[in-house]
C-alpha atoms as one frame of an Amber mdcrd trajectory, in Angstrom:
protein
   1.477  -4.971 -14.328   4.588  -2.994 -13.112   7.439  -4.102 -11.268   6.305
  -4.458  -7.549   9.047  -1.743  -6.176   9.023  -2.770  -2.445   9.095  -6.819
  -2.878   8.624  -8.813   0.141  11.875  -9.132   2.120  11.430  -9.248   5.900
  12.309  -5.343   5.972   8.898  -5.042   3.990   6.669  -6.929   5.299   7.354
  -5.539   8.938   5.586  -2.848   7.814   2.810  -4.659   5.862   2.267  -6.641
   9.019   1.545  -3.643  10.920  -1.612  -2.464   8.651  -5.122  -3.325  10.025
  -8.904  -2.234   9.027  -8.571   0.682  11.999  -5.822   2.055  10.908  -5.567
   1.683   7.113  -9.165   1.060   6.309 -10.977   3.240   8.851 -12.902   5.408
   5.762 -14.561   2.061   4.392 -15.008  -0.013   7.891 -18.357   1.892   8.397
 -19.906   1.013   5.261 -19.685  -2.799   5.155 -22.257  -5.272   6.189 -22.077
  -8.989   7.574 -23.724  -9.980   4.397 -20.460  -8.576   1.972 -18.863 -10.361
   0.162 -15.745  -8.177  -0.321 -13.181  -8.960  -3.077  -9.420  -7.693  -1.270
  -7.166  -7.094  -4.193  -3.548  -7.000  -3.916  -3.522  -8.489  -0.521  -0.353
  -8.555   0.365   0.275 -10.211   3.955  -3.144 -10.426   4.716  -3.678  -8.537
   7.878  -6.126  -6.498   6.277  -7.649  -8.945   4.723  -8.393 -11.198   7.365
  -9.920  -7.991   9.462 -12.560  -8.123   7.276 -13.516 -11.360   7.388 -14.474
 -10.912  10.469 -16.699  -8.043   9.949 -18.446  -9.684   6.212 -19.908 -12.957
   5.098 -17.227 -13.932   2.468 -13.858 -12.342   1.583 -11.806 -13.038  -1.419
  -8.377 -12.235  -1.474  -5.819 -11.615  -4.601  -2.400 -11.311  -5.487  -0.471
 -11.190  -8.431   1.449 -14.372  -8.288   1.195 -17.878  -5.935   4.227 -16.731
  -4.306   2.512 -13.566  -3.005  -0.430 -15.165  -2.382   0.901 -17.169   0.189
   1.329 -15.104   2.512  -2.340 -14.539   3.065  -3.052 -17.897   2.458  -0.443
 -18.749   5.641  -2.383 -16.287   7.885  -5.555 -17.492   6.803  -4.656 -20.904
   8.265  -3.290 -19.283  11.165  -6.109 -17.761  12.021  -8.188 -20.594  11.078
 -10.617 -18.496   8.790 -13.195 -20.284   7.108 -14.410 -17.478   5.092 -11.630
 -16.673   2.825 -10.742 -17.771  -0.647  -7.984 -16.953  -2.579  -7.477 -16.593
  -6.423  -4.051 -14.978  -8.633  -5.242 -12.067 -10.518  -4.112  -8.858 -12.392
  -6.529  -5.862 -11.478  -5.756  -5.110 -15.119  -8.295  -8.081 -16.360 -10.102
  -9.853 -13.382 -10.959 -13.499 -14.111 -14.348 -12.866 -11.830 -18.095 -12.278
 -14.007 -20.003  -8.539 -14.211 -22.048  -7.658 -10.561 -19.799 -10.246  -8.385
 -18.958  -8.878  -5.425 -20.961  -5.736  -2.767 -17.646  -4.185  -1.854 -14.329
  -4.282  -3.746 -11.048  -3.112  -2.020  -7.511  -2.247  -2.480  -5.049  -0.511
  -0.370  -1.866   0.700  -1.582  -2.394  -0.960  -5.244  -2.756   1.802  -7.454
   0.050   3.398  -7.042   1.489   0.147  -8.428  -0.462  -1.172 -11.209   0.828
   0.199 -14.405  -2.969   1.539 -15.845  -4.552   2.715 -12.412  -7.575   3.913
 -14.262  -8.060   0.426 -16.253  -7.408  -1.401 -12.555 -10.590   0.921 -10.873
 -12.548   0.124 -14.234 -12.132  -3.497 -14.095 -13.051  -3.278  -9.867 -16.167
  -1.296 -10.969 -17.128  -4.227 -13.311 -16.654  -6.872 -10.622 -18.486  -4.692
  -8.231 -22.844  -4.672  -7.767 -24.955  -2.176  -8.517 -24.658  -0.089  -5.761
 -22.067  -1.825  -4.199 -18.408  -0.327  -3.149 -15.479   0.739  -4.451 -12.743
   1.781  -2.329  -9.011   2.367  -2.311  -6.433   4.075  -0.408  -2.139   4.793
  -1.556  -0.150   7.310  -0.205   1.703  10.089  -1.799   5.069  10.213  -1.283
   5.711  13.663  -2.031   3.343  14.777   0.760   5.581  12.998   3.203   7.168
  15.389   5.890   9.080  14.731   8.437  11.968  16.639  11.435  14.336  17.049
  11.844  15.128  17.907   8.156  17.892  15.026   7.333  19.306  15.482   3.788
  20.117  11.431   3.537  15.998  11.451   3.981  15.378  13.834   1.111  17.889
  11.794  -0.938  15.812   8.627   0.295  12.715  10.175  -1.155  14.035  11.073
  -4.545  15.350   7.692  -5.060  12.079   5.513  -3.994  10.344   8.062  -6.514
  12.486   7.650  -9.374  12.655   3.649  -8.391   8.995   3.362  -8.438   8.439
   5.655 -11.990  11.221   3.364 -13.528   8.702   0.540 -12.676   5.955   1.929
 -14.123   3.934   2.937 -10.707   3.092   6.513  -9.646   4.142   7.000  -5.993
   2.130  10.268  -5.683  -0.876   8.434  -5.969  -2.782   9.038  -3.174  -3.851
  12.781  -5.314  -4.846  11.193  -8.336  -7.436   8.872  -6.586 -10.097  11.497
  -7.612  -8.999  12.086 -10.866  -8.225   8.258 -11.439 -11.750   7.618 -10.597
 -13.425   9.910 -13.047 -11.337   8.702 -15.674 -12.686   5.076 -14.962 -16.282
   6.029 -15.123 -17.516   6.492 -11.739 -19.460   9.722 -11.213 -20.774   9.249
  -7.389 -16.997   9.062  -5.464 -16.450  10.507  -1.851 -13.003  11.332  -1.369
 -10.891  11.788   1.550  -7.539  11.880   3.037  -6.200  10.033   6.511  -2.473
  10.311   7.787   0.068   7.749   9.667   1.778  10.004  11.990   5.239   8.260
  14.147   6.389  10.352  16.619   6.830   8.224  19.997  10.314   6.821  20.865
   8.407   3.581  20.173   6.907   4.245  16.570   9.947   6.011  15.395  12.120
   2.894  16.590   9.561   0.464  14.480   9.267   3.110  11.327  12.886   4.276
  11.571  13.898   0.831  11.753  12.436  -0.673   9.113  13.869   1.854   6.671
  17.456   1.427   7.462  16.949  -1.747   6.934  15.031  -1.561   3.655  17.387
   0.629   2.233  19.731  -2.151   2.269  18.112  -5.282   2.221  14.927  -4.710
  -0.226  13.958  -5.014  -3.421  14.589  -1.574  -3.751  17.963  -1.555  -2.542
  18.292  -4.284  -5.266  17.230  -1.986  -8.010  18.914   1.421  -6.794  22.530
  -0.647  -7.139  21.549  -2.611 -10.001  20.418   0.352 -12.322  23.224   2.980
 -11.105  21.242   5.479  -9.110  23.273   4.737  -5.670  26.020   2.663  -4.337
  26.377   0.886  -1.207  27.641   3.547   0.107  24.864   6.478  -0.153  22.349
   4.045   0.608  24.297   3.192   4.091  24.098   7.338   4.581  20.868   6.997
   3.897  20.322   3.832   6.312  22.298   5.508   8.997  20.352   8.421   8.597
  16.883   6.652   9.104  18.429   5.501  12.454  19.829   8.508  13.744  15.910
  10.376  13.065  14.549   7.274  14.758  16.451   8.398  18.006  15.693  11.817
  17.731  13.726  12.736  20.820  12.364  15.213  18.718  11.415  13.153  15.642
   8.311  13.032  13.888   6.785  11.559  10.497   3.883  11.890   8.514   2.625
   9.773   5.905  -0.405  11.269   4.120  -2.866   8.951   2.362  -6.256   9.695
  -0.399  -9.095   7.622  -0.367 -11.874   7.016  -2.234 -14.957   5.552  -1.990
 -16.692   4.921  -5.273 -20.757   3.706  -5.439 -20.893   1.555  -9.017
């Protein structure tokens, strides 16, 4: 596995906790049935996982460590979900038998793993014949925004360098189809969708979240430790995020690639 670039600071979880099936897995939602057993790889804080649990018979949530998995366990307990179980797993070598799940899902996971093709092979292996493997990932090189602020260009450059130093691929969205074909899938539907932030409330949330993340998360620690940026530079980027958030013309688009693969 790679190093997870974002970490689990509260500023990161503010973003992840906003994710639902509706805004992050709509491409898959219409294919789910009440009888499905779904494997959610890299469940994170569990908001998508618990949404799935309301739509299918059973969900198995995985994370790379007990600490990471504790987030989704906590949300499941809070919601009183009884059809979710948990397993610490490395997606490169899943501890499940062949043909176990009807659906295997990964959201914003493949961009962070060392070998996304092997991860998809494993996801395919544990999927029943005729079942679905679904993945969605952002594509950082495709992020676009207005107004054009040079500090945000620098933020993007630094993030992509940090992610690649950690063994990941921040521009994963455009590669999902190629990775799926390399993993042996022949029946693949490849689509795209976006998150867009343009209202005052959305700008305050997205810009404020990144203004904090660039100063407080695992990303900022790595950038300073590796000599990629100093504290003054990170503060300038944080200030630019807040300037963008307060601009009445502010607009931000986050593109994602998606794949639905029939096993």
